[in-house]
Structure formats: C-alpha cells, structure tokens
Coordinates of C-alpha atoms in Angstrom, one line a residue:
M15 CA 116.5 109.2 38.5
R16 CA 116.8 112.7 40.0
A17 CA 119.0 115.3 37.8
L18 CA 121.9 117.0 39.2
S19 CA 122.8 120.7 38.6
I20 CA 125.2 119.6 35.9
E21 CA 123.5 118.6 32.5
G22 CA 123.7 115.1 31.8
A23 CA 124.5 113.6 35.2
W24 CA 121.5 112.2 37.4
V25 CA 121.4 110.2 40.9
M26 CA 119.4 107.1 41.1
E27 CA 117.9 107.0 44.5
P28 CA 116.3 103.2 45.0
R29 CA 113.6 102.0 47.2
V30 CA 115.4 99.5 49.8
F31 CA 113.5 96.7 50.9
R32 CA 114.9 95.5 54.3
D33 CA 113.5 92.7 56.8
E34 CA 115.3 90.0 59.2
R35 CA 117.1 88.7 56.1
G36 CA 118.8 91.7 55.0
S37 CA 118.0 93.8 52.1
F38 CA 117.1 93.9 48.5
H39 CA 117.1 96.8 45.7
E40 CA 117.4 97.7 42.1
W41 CA 120.4 99.7 41.5
F42 CA 120.1 99.8 38.1
R43 CA 116.8 100.4 35.8
A44 CA 117.0 100.7 32.1
P45 CA 113.8 102.4 31.6
E46 CA 114.5 105.2 34.1
L47 CA 118.0 105.7 32.5
H48 CA 116.6 105.7 29.0
E49 CA 113.8 108.2 30.0
A50 CA 116.1 110.7 31.8
A51 CA 119.0 110.8 29.0
G52 CA 117.0 109.8 26.1
Y53 CA 119.1 106.8 25.1
G54 CA 120.5 103.8 27.0
L55 CA 123.9 103.1 28.8
G56 CA 124.8 100.6 26.1
L57 CA 126.9 98.5 28.3
A58 CA 130.5 97.5 27.0
Q59 CA 132.0 96.9 30.4
A60 CA 131.9 96.6 34.1
N61 CA 134.4 97.7 36.4
C62 CA 135.1 97.2 40.3
S63 CA 137.6 99.0 42.5
V64 CA 138.3 98.4 46.0
S65 CA 140.2 101.5 48.1
A66 CA 141.6 102.2 51.4
R67 CA 140.2 105.4 53.3
G68 CA 141.4 108.1 52.0
T69 CA 142.1 106.7 48.0
L70 CA 141.3 109.3 45.9
R71 CA 141.0 108.5 42.3
G72 CA 140.0 110.6 39.2
V73 CA 139.2 113.3 37.6
H74 CA 138.9 110.7 34.9
F75 CA 137.3 111.5 31.4
A76 CA 137.4 110.3 27.7
D77 CA 137.5 111.9 24.4
V78 CA 133.9 112.5 22.9
P79 CA 133.1 110.9 20.5
P80 CA 132.8 108.4 21.4
G81 CA 133.5 109.1 25.6
Q82 CA 132.5 106.8 28.1
A83 CA 129.3 107.3 30.0
K84 CA 129.4 105.7 33.8
Y85 CA 126.9 104.4 36.2
V86 CA 128.5 104.3 39.7
T87 CA 127.5 102.7 43.0
C88 CA 128.9 101.6 46.3
V89 CA 128.2 98.2 47.3
R90 CA 130.8 98.0 50.4
G91 CA 131.5 100.8 52.7
A92 CA 131.3 104.7 51.5
V93 CA 132.7 106.9 49.3
L94 CA 132.1 110.6 48.0
D95 CA 131.5 110.3 44.3
V96 CA 132.1 113.6 42.4
V97 CA 130.9 114.9 39.0
V98 CA 133.1 117.8 37.3
D99 CA 131.9 119.4 34.3
L100 CA 135.0 119.4 31.7
R101 CA 133.3 120.1 28.7
T102 CA 134.6 123.7 27.3
G103 CA 131.7 125.8 26.8
S104 CA 129.6 124.4 29.0
P105 CA 126.9 126.9 31.2
T106 CA 128.5 125.0 34.1
Y107 CA 132.1 124.4 33.1
R108 CA 134.3 123.8 35.9
A109 CA 131.5 123.1 38.0
W110 CA 131.2 120.2 40.4
E111 CA 128.7 118.3 42.8
A112 CA 129.3 115.6 45.1
V113 CA 126.8 112.4 46.2
P114 CA 127.8 110.2 49.0
L115 CA 127.7 107.0 47.6
D116 CA 127.4 103.9 50.4
D117 CA 126.3 100.4 51.5
R118 CA 123.1 101.7 53.4
E119 CA 121.3 104.0 50.8
H120 CA 122.5 102.5 47.6
R121 CA 122.6 105.5 45.8
A122 CA 123.8 105.3 42.1
V123 CA 125.2 108.3 39.9
H124 CA 124.7 108.3 36.1
L125 CA 127.0 110.6 34.0
A126 CA 126.8 111.2 30.5
E127 CA 130.0 111.1 28.0
G128 CA 132.3 113.9 28.5
L129 CA 131.9 114.7 32.2
G130 CA 134.9 114.1 34.5
H131 CA 134.2 111.4 37.6
A132 CA 136.2 110.9 40.5
F133 CA 135.6 109.9 44.3
M134 CA 137.5 109.3 47.3
A135 CA 137.3 106.6 49.7
L136 CA 135.6 107.6 53.2
T137 CA 136.0 103.8 54.5
D138 CA 138.5 101.0 54.2
D139 CA 137.9 98.4 51.3
A140 CA 135.5 101.0 49.9
T141 CA 134.0 98.9 47.3
V142 CA 133.0 100.9 43.9
V143 CA 131.3 99.0 40.7
Y144 CA 130.3 101.0 37.9
L145 CA 128.9 100.4 34.4
C146 CA 130.5 101.8 31.1
S147 CA 129.2 102.3 27.7
R148 CA 132.4 101.8 26.2
G149 CA 135.6 99.8 26.8
Y150 CA 139.0 100.7 28.1
A151 CA 140.9 102.7 25.9
P152 CA 144.2 104.2 27.1
A153 CA 144.8 106.5 24.1
R154 CA 141.3 108.6 24.6
E155 CA 141.1 108.4 28.1
H156 CA 142.5 111.2 30.3
G157 CA 142.5 113.2 33.6
V158 CA 142.5 116.0 35.3
H159 CA 144.2 116.9 38.9
P160 CA 141.8 116.4 41.5
L161 CA 143.0 118.7 43.9
D162 CA 143.2 121.6 41.3
P163 CA 142.8 124.9 43.4
D164 CA 140.8 126.3 40.3
L165 CA 138.5 123.1 40.5
A166 CA 138.3 123.8 44.5
I167 CA 136.2 120.2 45.0
G168 CA 135.3 120.1 48.5
W169 CA 137.0 116.8 49.4
P170 CA 136.3 115.5 53.2
A171 CA 138.5 117.3 55.6
G172 CA 140.4 115.2 58.0
L173 CA 141.2 112.6 55.4
T174 CA 144.9 112.6 53.6
P175 CA 144.5 112.0 49.8
V176 CA 146.1 108.9 48.3
L177 CA 146.6 109.3 44.7
S178 CA 148.1 107.3 42.0
E179 CA 151.1 108.0 40.0
K180 CA 149.1 109.0 36.9
D181 CA 146.6 110.8 38.6
A182 CA 149.0 113.1 40.9
A183 CA 150.6 113.6 37.6
A184 CA 147.5 114.6 35.5
P185 CA 147.5 118.3 34.4
T186 CA 145.6 121.3 35.8
L187 CA 142.1 122.2 34.3
A188 CA 144.0 125.0 32.7
E189 CA 146.6 123.0 31.4
A190 CA 144.2 120.5 29.9
E191 CA 142.2 123.2 28.5
R192 CA 145.3 125.1 27.0
T193 CA 146.4 121.7 25.1
G194 CA 143.0 121.1 24.0
L195 CA 142.7 117.9 25.8
L196 CA 138.9 118.7 27.0
P197 CA 135.9 118.0 25.2
S198 CA 133.7 121.0 23.9
F199 CA 130.4 121.3 25.1
E200 CA 129.4 121.8 21.5
A201 CA 130.8 118.0 20.4
C202 CA 129.2 116.7 23.3
A203 CA 125.7 118.0 22.2
R204 CA 126.0 116.8 18.9
W205 CA 127.1 113.2 20.3
Y206 CA 124.0 113.2 23.0
A207 CA 121.7 114.2 19.9
E208 CA 123.5 111.4 18.0
L209 CA 122.7 108.7 20.7
R210 CA 119.1 110.1 21.0
D211 CA 118.4 109.6 17.3
R212 CA 119.8 106.2 17.2
A213 CA 117.5 105.0 20.0
A214 CA 114.3 106.7 18.4
V215 CA 115.5 104.6 15.4
D216 CA 115.7 101.3 16.8
G217 CA 113.5 101.7 19.9
A218 CA 116.5 101.1 22.1
G219 CA 115.1 98.1 23.1
V220 CA 114.2 99.4 26.7
P221 CA 111.3 97.7 28.3
P222 CA 108.4 99.3 29.8
R223 CA 108.6 101.3 33.0
V224 CA 107.2 99.2 36.1
P225 CA 107.3 99.6 39.7
A226 CA 110.0 97.9 41.9
T227 CA 108.6 94.8 43.4
R228 CA 110.1 93.3 46.5
R229 CA 111.8 89.9 46.3

C-alpha cells in the first residue's frame, strides 16, 4: 500500500505472476490495508460497473459519519481513477490525484470515508469493481460536478466526457460547500479515530501479514 498525496488514500501495487497459462495476483489484502489505515474495510457491498470509452462517473461521496470507504480496481480495459479531497478544512482540500487502473498492472485504490471518487473509462467495456464499507443509501450520498473548473481535474484529452443526468446536474464544489453538503475534515478525523479505536478493541480480525504466493 503506497500512500497518495491526499491523506486517507492509498494505491495497492500487487505483484503479478505471469506464465503461459495467464496471470495471478492478489488484488486485496486485509493486513496491508489495516496497517495503512489503522482499521479494516468492513465490507458491506461489492459493485461492478461496465463503461463505454469516455464515460465519466463521479465525483461521488457520502455523509460522514458513517461515510463510505471504497477499494477500487479495473478488471477489464483501463480507466483513469481520481481521488478528490472534498473535506472542508483539510490541508489538501480541493486537491485531486489520478491513478491509472487497468487489466495489466492490476493496481487498486483505497479511499477513506469523506473523500470524493470519480473515474473516466479509457477503453470500451472498461470494467471496474469496488468494495464498499457501507451499502448504498441514496439519502446520504452526493456528488460534485467532475468538470467543475475550480477542481480542474486533468481528464484525458481527446475524449468527450459522457455523464449521467445525475452527475451532469451535480453542484459545483463552491455550491456544495455553500449549502453545507461537504463533509468536514474535523468530522472525518473523529470518525477515523473512532474506527481505529474499535479496531484496537476487537482486534479487527485481521490475519498476520504474509508474502504474496504464486498459485
């Protein structure tokens, strides 16, 4: 797990074993995630989306607490995955970081509760799967417009973004902040601390860390 520039976001860069049969890799390892974040994912839901080239999904986030942590990878094709710090008061508020995810290097991105998430499909049939710490709850899930010039996310040139009606109607970052829609860094920090305390009490049920093995 390699920490990104935004606190609460990491990229997992697995060792991929390849031979004449194909390949094998471990795309999620609970001990590494627990070591990085201080608490586990608490899996509640797993999602899969298939997108045509140019599809732009996000920027999505959820109210904190409880928020919704995500662990994201691309199992077919390629996407540009983006983490956005939407936590007001954060040292990196408004910052974003992009990570290419594809079916060759098999990277995965983990983002903590309160962070915004978006991606653009770079290929047809780009298939993204992600694990979520909480189930879908429409009343507490929100979005910020991914093409907001104040965010100035560096989406790939030469692709015409295709947005859902919901994402196209999402507020700008300034509008979301003005209406109190965004989570605060203080509230998120308190929630992370509570999750770490819970993990310390129950041991988090995380097995010891062991090296990746060929299958």
